[in-house]
Amino acid sequence: MAEVIMPKMGDAMTEGKVLRWIKQQGEAVQVGEALAEIETDKVNVELPADEAGVLAQILVPEGQTVPVGQPIAIIARPGEAAGEAPSAPERPLAAAAPPAPTRAAPKEAPQRVPPEERIKASPLARRLAREHGIDLAEVQGTGPEGRITKEDVEAHLARRAAAAPAPAAPAPIPAAVPPVTEEVPLSRMRRTIARRMSESKQQAPHFYVTVEIRMDEALSVRRQLNEALGDKVVSVNDLIMRAAALALRAYPNLNASFSGEAIRRHGEVHLGFALALPEGLIVPVIRHCDRKGVVEIAREAADLAERARQGRLRPEELQDATFTVSNLGMFEVESFTAIINPPQAAILALGSAQPRPVAEGATVRVAHVMKATLSADHRVTDGAEAARYLGEVRRLLENPVLLVADLSAGEAPPLRRRDNT
């Protein structure tokens, strides 16, 4: 028998939740087949089988959280008896519902129908009584032998009107039901986001620098690329990630992290991009992003995003980012500032490219302008360096041929030399 244990997927992972069992007890499994879906503090992942055989026993039911390393199932290898599956606990029988009380048949109201033919009344008095719903038996006749006349019915109507009760006050309008305040428990992902973002804002002294970038040329190159490729392969964000990654080569302080006693400049540019899921925000990573062409970045980003929505990302695809790009342009956001994703030193926040009048010499024309805001850790870098980095990102995006020059070779275009001012 082989135990299936709750795996450790990431340095910070101490426990995991069994979201659902993909294989059921008694089913045959092959090495690499998905056994269950596990929820970590970053993402949901499928747990593959390390052994072939039969899923002999499920030890942890769906929805239960257990520590890393705890057995959650047992696989019987070929030739081993799977044993009998533990029987599911029997559900208690529902208590018999008490018999519904029998309702007594309503008693018929006694009819009080005076014999009209025995009441003496003039035809005009009878018609007036019918029109006003008056029982002639209640009217005192003053005619010969007690005959009821028209005047008797009118007098009865006058007495009844005088004795009628005052109209009832209108029913009070029920008070509006106040909105219900509900308390939503934190998911593991939301709890992690809350903890990490709070730590970042409390520990890293943020500062922010914003520039405007004219995006007409970048939009044109994107359109030409997609026409050549025959599909909407390349997005604006793919061009931005390419520019951000290339610019980091010249500004290694922004591709770094603060360790307390030193600044750790990373040798590789692993670019994370913020991706919103219904459960929260995750940051898939494109490794060696500065060495990849725009189309390769576009296809890798699309694949990561699609698998993230399906809960099929691998843990390593969410680790080791050295810089993050966060883009809200698709929501028509003009600009925003982002919180640094620790332990990184900076994050780039992008708004949408919006048409605006811009001055060019003595003329004014309409151009698509995008605002880019860099949030940076003041322990690692300063405002001037952040401004120069943004200037390089702007230069690349306003001259997008520099971003696609390496479309086939994957080589980077020449970067602007840094000054020492």
Coordinates of C-alpha atoms in Angstrom, one line a residue, residues 5-350:
I5 CA 0.1 12.6 1.6
M6 CA -0.9 16.3 1.6
P7 CA 2.1 17.7 -0.4
K8 CA 4.1 20.9 0.4
M9 CA 3.6 23.2 -2.6
G10 CA 5.6 26.3 -1.7
D11 CA 7.8 27.3 1.2
A12 CA 5.0 29.1 3.0
M13 CA 2.5 26.2 2.8
T14 CA 1.8 24.5 6.1
E15 CA -1.6 23.0 5.4
G16 CA -4.0 22.3 2.5
K17 CA -7.6 21.6 1.9
V18 CA -9.1 18.7 -0.1
L19 CA -11.5 20.5 -2.3
R20 CA -12.8 17.4 -4.2
W21 CA -11.8 13.9 -5.0
I22 CA -11.4 13.4 -8.8
K23 CA -10.8 9.7 -8.4
Q24 CA -13.3 7.7 -6.3
Q25 CA -12.6 4.9 -3.9
G26 CA -12.1 1.7 -5.8
E27 CA -11.1 3.4 -9.1
A28 CA -7.9 2.4 -10.9
V29 CA -5.3 5.2 -11.1
Q30 CA -2.2 5.6 -13.2
V31 CA 1.0 7.5 -12.3
G32 CA 0.4 11.2 -13.1
E33 CA -3.4 11.0 -13.1
A34 CA -5.1 13.6 -11.1
L35 CA -6.4 12.2 -7.8
A36 CA -7.8 15.2 -6.1
E37 CA -8.0 19.0 -6.2
I38 CA -6.1 20.7 -3.4
E39 CA -6.6 24.3 -2.2
T40 CA -3.4 26.1 -1.1
D41 CA -3.1 29.7 0.1
K42 CA -2.3 30.8 -3.4
V43 CA -4.2 28.6 -5.9
N44 CA -6.1 25.4 -6.4
V45 CA -4.0 22.6 -7.9
E46 CA -4.6 19.1 -9.0
L47 CA -2.7 16.4 -7.0
P48 CA -1.3 13.7 -9.3
A49 CA -0.8 10.1 -8.3
D50 CA 2.8 9.0 -7.7
E51 CA 1.8 5.3 -7.7
A52 CA -0.3 3.2 -10.0
G53 CA -3.0 0.8 -8.6
V54 CA -6.4 1.2 -7.1
L55 CA -7.5 4.1 -4.8
A56 CA -8.1 1.8 -1.9
Q57 CA -9.2 4.3 0.8
I58 CA -9.9 8.0 1.1
L59 CA -8.8 9.2 4.5
V60 CA -9.7 12.9 4.3
P61 CA -13.1 13.9 3.1
E62 CA -13.8 16.8 0.8
G63 CA -13.7 20.2 2.4
Q64 CA -11.3 19.2 5.2
T65 CA -8.0 21.0 5.9
V66 CA -5.0 18.9 7.1
P67 CA -1.3 19.7 7.7
V68 CA 1.3 19.1 5.1
G69 CA 2.6 15.5 5.2
Q70 CA -0.6 14.0 6.6
P71 CA -1.9 10.9 4.7
I72 CA -5.1 11.7 2.8
A73 CA -5.6 8.5 0.9
I74 CA -4.2 5.0 0.3
I75 CA -3.4 3.4 -3.1
A76 CA -3.2 -0.4 -3.4
R77 CA -0.4 -1.3 -5.8
P78 CA -1.0 -4.0 -8.4
G79 CA -1.2 -7.3 -6.7
E80 CA -2.3 -5.9 -3.4
A81 CA -5.8 -6.3 -2.1
A82 CA -7.6 -3.1 -2.0
G83 CA -9.7 -4.2 0.9
E84 CA -13.2 -3.3 1.5
A85 CA -14.0 0.3 1.3
P86 CA -15.3 1.7 4.6
S87 CA -19.0 2.0 4.4
A88 CA -20.5 5.4 4.4
P89 CA -22.1 6.3 7.7
E90 CA -25.8 5.6 7.5
R91 CA -27.9 8.6 7.6
P92 CA -30.3 8.7 10.5
L93 CA -33.8 8.2 9.4
A94 CA -35.8 11.3 9.4
A95 CA -38.3 11.4 12.2
A96 CA -41.8 10.7 11.1
A97 CA -43.7 13.8 10.6
P98 CA -46.6 14.2 13.0
P99 CA -50.0 13.7 11.4
A100 CA -51.5 16.9 10.2
P101 CA -54.3 18.0 12.4
T102 CA -57.7 17.4 10.8
R103 CA -59.6 20.5 10.2
A104 CA -63.2 20.4 11.3
A105 CA -65.7 21.1 8.6
P106 CA -67.0 24.7 8.9
K107 CA -70.4 24.9 10.2
E108 CA -72.9 26.3 7.8
A109 CA -74.1 29.7 8.8
P110 CA -77.8 29.7 9.7
Q111 CA -79.7 31.2 7.0
R112 CA -82.0 34.0 8.0
V113 CA -84.2 34.4 5.0
P114 CA -87.5 36.0 5.9
P115 CA -90.3 35.0 3.8
E116 CA -90.6 38.1 1.6
E117 CA -94.0 37.1 0.5
R118 CA -95.2 37.5 4.1
I119 CA -93.8 41.0 4.5
K120 CA -96.1 43.7 3.3
A121 CA -94.3 46.3 1.3
S122 CA -94.9 48.5 -1.7
P123 CA -93.1 47.6 -4.9
L124 CA -91.1 50.8 -4.8
A125 CA -90.0 50.0 -1.2
R126 CA -88.9 46.5 -2.3
R127 CA -86.9 47.9 -5.2
L128 CA -85.2 50.5 -3.0
A129 CA -84.4 47.9 -0.3
R130 CA -82.8 45.6 -2.9
E131 CA -80.7 48.5 -4.3
H132 CA -79.3 49.2 -0.8
G133 CA -79.1 45.6 0.4
I134 CA -81.7 46.2 3.1
D135 CA -83.5 43.3 4.7
L136 CA -87.1 44.3 4.8
A137 CA -87.6 42.4 8.0
E138 CA -85.6 45.1 9.7
V139 CA -87.8 47.9 8.5
Q140 CA -90.7 49.1 10.5
G141 CA -93.7 49.7 8.3
T142 CA -96.0 52.7 8.9
G143 CA -98.5 51.9 6.1
P144 CA -101.8 50.2 6.5
E145 CA -101.5 46.9 8.5
G146 CA -97.8 47.6 8.9
R147 CA -97.1 47.9 5.1
I148 CA -93.6 49.2 4.4
T149 CA -93.5 52.2 2.2
K150 CA -90.8 54.0 0.3
E151 CA -90.6 56.5 3.1
D152 CA -90.0 53.7 5.6
V153 CA -87.0 52.4 3.7
E154 CA -85.6 55.9 3.3
A155 CA -86.0 56.5 7.0
H156 CA -84.2 53.2 7.7
L157 CA -81.4 54.2 5.4
A158 CA -81.0 57.5 7.3
R159 CA -80.9 55.8 10.7
R160 CA -78.3 53.3 9.4
A161 CA -76.1 56.0 8.0
A162 CA -76.2 57.9 11.3
A163 CA -75.3 54.8 13.3
A164 CA -72.6 53.7 10.9
P165 CA -69.1 53.6 12.5
A166 CA -66.4 56.1 11.4
P167 CA -64.3 54.8 8.5
A168 CA -61.3 52.8 9.8
A169 CA -57.9 54.5 9.7
P170 CA -55.7 53.3 6.9
A171 CA -53.5 50.4 7.7
P172 CA -50.0 51.5 8.8
I173 CA -47.3 51.1 6.1
P174 CA -44.9 48.4 7.2
A175 CA -41.4 49.7 8.0
A176 CA -38.8 49.0 5.3
V177 CA -36.7 46.0 6.1
P178 CA -33.1 47.2 6.9
P179 CA -30.3 45.8 4.8
V180 CA -28.8 42.7 6.2
T181 CA -25.1 42.9 7.2
E182 CA -23.4 39.6 6.6
E183 CA -20.0 38.3 7.7
V184 CA -18.2 36.4 4.9
P185 CA -15.4 34.1 6.2
L186 CA -12.0 34.7 4.6
S187 CA -10.9 32.2 2.0
R188 CA -7.4 30.9 2.2
M189 CA -6.4 33.1 -0.8
R190 CA -8.1 36.2 0.6
R191 CA -6.4 35.6 4.0
T192 CA -3.0 35.4 2.3
I193 CA -3.6 38.5 0.2
A194 CA -4.7 40.4 3.4
R195 CA -1.6 39.3 5.2
R196 CA 1.0 40.0 2.5
M197 CA -0.4 43.3 1.4
S198 CA -0.6 44.5 5.0
E199 CA 3.0 43.5 5.6
S200 CA 4.1 45.2 2.4
K201 CA 2.5 48.6 3.3
Q202 CA 3.7 48.4 6.9
Q203 CA 7.2 47.4 6.2
A204 CA 8.2 48.8 2.7
P205 CA 8.2 52.6 2.5
H206 CA 6.4 53.1 -0.8
F207 CA 6.8 56.0 -3.2
Y208 CA 5.1 56.6 -6.5
V209 CA 6.1 58.0 -9.9
T210 CA 3.8 58.5 -12.8
V211 CA 4.4 59.2 -16.5
E212 CA 2.2 59.5 -19.6
I213 CA 3.0 57.3 -22.6
R214 CA 1.6 57.8 -26.1
M215 CA 0.4 54.5 -27.2
D216 CA -0.7 55.1 -30.8
E217 CA 2.4 53.4 -32.3
A218 CA 2.1 50.5 -29.9
L219 CA -1.6 50.0 -30.8
S220 CA -0.7 50.1 -34.5
V221 CA 2.1 47.5 -34.1
R222 CA -0.2 45.3 -32.0
R223 CA -2.9 45.4 -34.8
Q224 CA -0.4 44.6 -37.5
L225 CA 1.0 41.7 -35.5
N226 CA -2.4 40.2 -35.0
E227 CA -3.3 40.7 -38.6
A228 CA -0.1 38.9 -39.6
L229 CA -0.7 36.1 -37.1
G230 CA -4.4 35.8 -38.1
D231 CA -5.7 36.0 -34.6
K232 CA -5.8 38.2 -31.5
V233 CA -2.7 36.7 -30.1
V234 CA -0.9 39.8 -28.8
S235 CA -2.5 42.2 -26.3
V236 CA -1.4 45.6 -25.2
N237 CA -0.3 44.1 -21.9
D238 CA 2.0 41.7 -23.7
L239 CA 3.8 44.7 -25.3
I240 CA 3.9 46.4 -21.8
M241 CA 5.4 43.3 -20.2
R242 CA 8.0 43.1 -22.9
A243 CA 9.0 46.8 -22.4
A244 CA 9.0 46.5 -18.6
A245 CA 11.2 43.4 -18.7
L246 CA 13.7 44.9 -21.2
A247 CA 14.0 48.2 -19.2
L248 CA 14.8 46.2 -16.0
R249 CA 18.0 45.1 -17.5
A250 CA 19.3 48.7 -17.3
Y251 CA 17.9 49.3 -13.8
P252 CA 18.7 46.2 -11.7
N253 CA 17.8 48.0 -8.4
L254 CA 14.2 47.7 -9.6
N255 CA 14.6 44.0 -10.3
A256 CA 15.7 43.4 -6.7
S257 CA 14.5 42.7 -3.2
F258 CA 15.4 44.1 0.3
S259 CA 16.8 41.5 2.7
G260 CA 17.4 43.7 5.7
E261 CA 21.1 43.9 5.5
A262 CA 21.5 44.0 1.7
I263 CA 19.8 44.6 -1.6
R264 CA 19.6 41.4 -3.6
R265 CA 19.7 42.1 -7.3
H266 CA 18.3 39.2 -9.2
G267 CA 20.2 37.9 -12.2
E268 CA 17.1 36.9 -14.1
V269 CA 14.0 38.9 -15.0
H270 CA 11.0 36.8 -13.9
L271 CA 8.0 39.0 -14.6
G272 CA 4.8 38.4 -12.7
F273 CA 1.5 39.7 -14.0
A274 CA -1.5 40.3 -11.7
L275 CA -4.5 38.3 -12.7
A276 CA -8.0 38.7 -11.2
L277 CA -9.9 35.5 -10.4
P278 CA -13.3 35.3 -8.7
E279 CA -11.5 34.0 -5.6
G280 CA -9.0 36.8 -5.6
L281 CA -5.8 38.0 -7.2
I282 CA -2.9 35.8 -8.2
V283 CA 0.4 36.6 -10.0
P284 CA 1.5 34.0 -12.6
V285 CA 5.2 34.3 -13.6
I286 CA 6.8 34.4 -17.0
R287 CA 10.4 33.4 -16.4
H288 CA 13.2 35.0 -18.3
C289 CA 10.7 37.4 -19.7
D290 CA 13.4 39.7 -21.1
R291 CA 14.7 36.9 -23.3
K292 CA 11.4 36.2 -24.9
G293 CA 9.8 37.9 -27.9
V294 CA 6.4 39.5 -27.8
V295 CA 4.5 36.6 -29.4
E296 CA 6.1 34.1 -27.0
I297 CA 5.2 36.3 -24.1
A298 CA 1.7 36.6 -25.4
R299 CA 1.2 32.9 -25.8
E300 CA 2.7 32.0 -22.5
A301 CA 0.6 34.7 -20.7
A302 CA -2.6 33.4 -22.3
D303 CA -1.8 29.8 -21.4
L304 CA -1.0 30.7 -17.7
A305 CA -4.2 32.8 -17.5
E306 CA -6.4 30.1 -18.9
R307 CA -5.0 27.4 -16.7
A308 CA -5.2 29.7 -13.7
R309 CA -9.0 30.0 -14.4
Q310 CA -9.2 26.2 -14.6
G311 CA -7.3 25.8 -11.3
R312 CA -4.5 23.9 -13.1
L313 CA -1.5 26.1 -12.5
R314 CA 1.6 24.4 -11.0
P315 CA 3.0 25.9 -7.8
E316 CA 6.3 26.8 -9.4
E317 CA 4.3 29.0 -11.9
L318 CA 3.4 31.3 -9.1
Q319 CA 6.8 31.6 -7.5
D320 CA 10.0 33.6 -7.9
A321 CA 8.7 36.7 -9.6
T322 CA 11.2 39.5 -9.4
F323 CA 8.9 42.3 -10.7
T324 CA 5.2 42.6 -11.2
V325 CA 3.0 44.4 -13.8
S326 CA -0.6 45.2 -12.9
N327 CA -2.9 46.4 -15.6
L328 CA -6.4 47.7 -15.1
G329 CA -6.7 49.3 -18.6
M330 CA -9.3 46.8 -19.7
F331 CA -11.6 48.3 -17.1
E332 CA -11.2 51.8 -18.5
V333 CA -9.3 52.9 -15.4
E334 CA -7.2 56.0 -16.0
S335 CA -4.5 55.4 -13.4
F336 CA -4.0 53.8 -10.0
T337 CA -1.2 52.9 -7.6
A338 CA -0.4 49.3 -6.7
I339 CA 1.0 47.8 -3.5
I340 CA 4.4 46.2 -3.9
N341 CA 4.3 42.4 -4.0
P342 CA 6.9 41.4 -1.3
P343 CA 9.8 40.8 -1.4
Q344 CA 10.0 42.6 -4.7
A345 CA 11.3 46.2 -4.9
A346 CA 8.7 47.6 -7.3
I347 CA 5.5 47.1 -9.2
L348 CA 4.2 48.8 -12.4
A349 CA 0.5 49.8 -12.6
L350 CA -1.1 50.7 -15.9

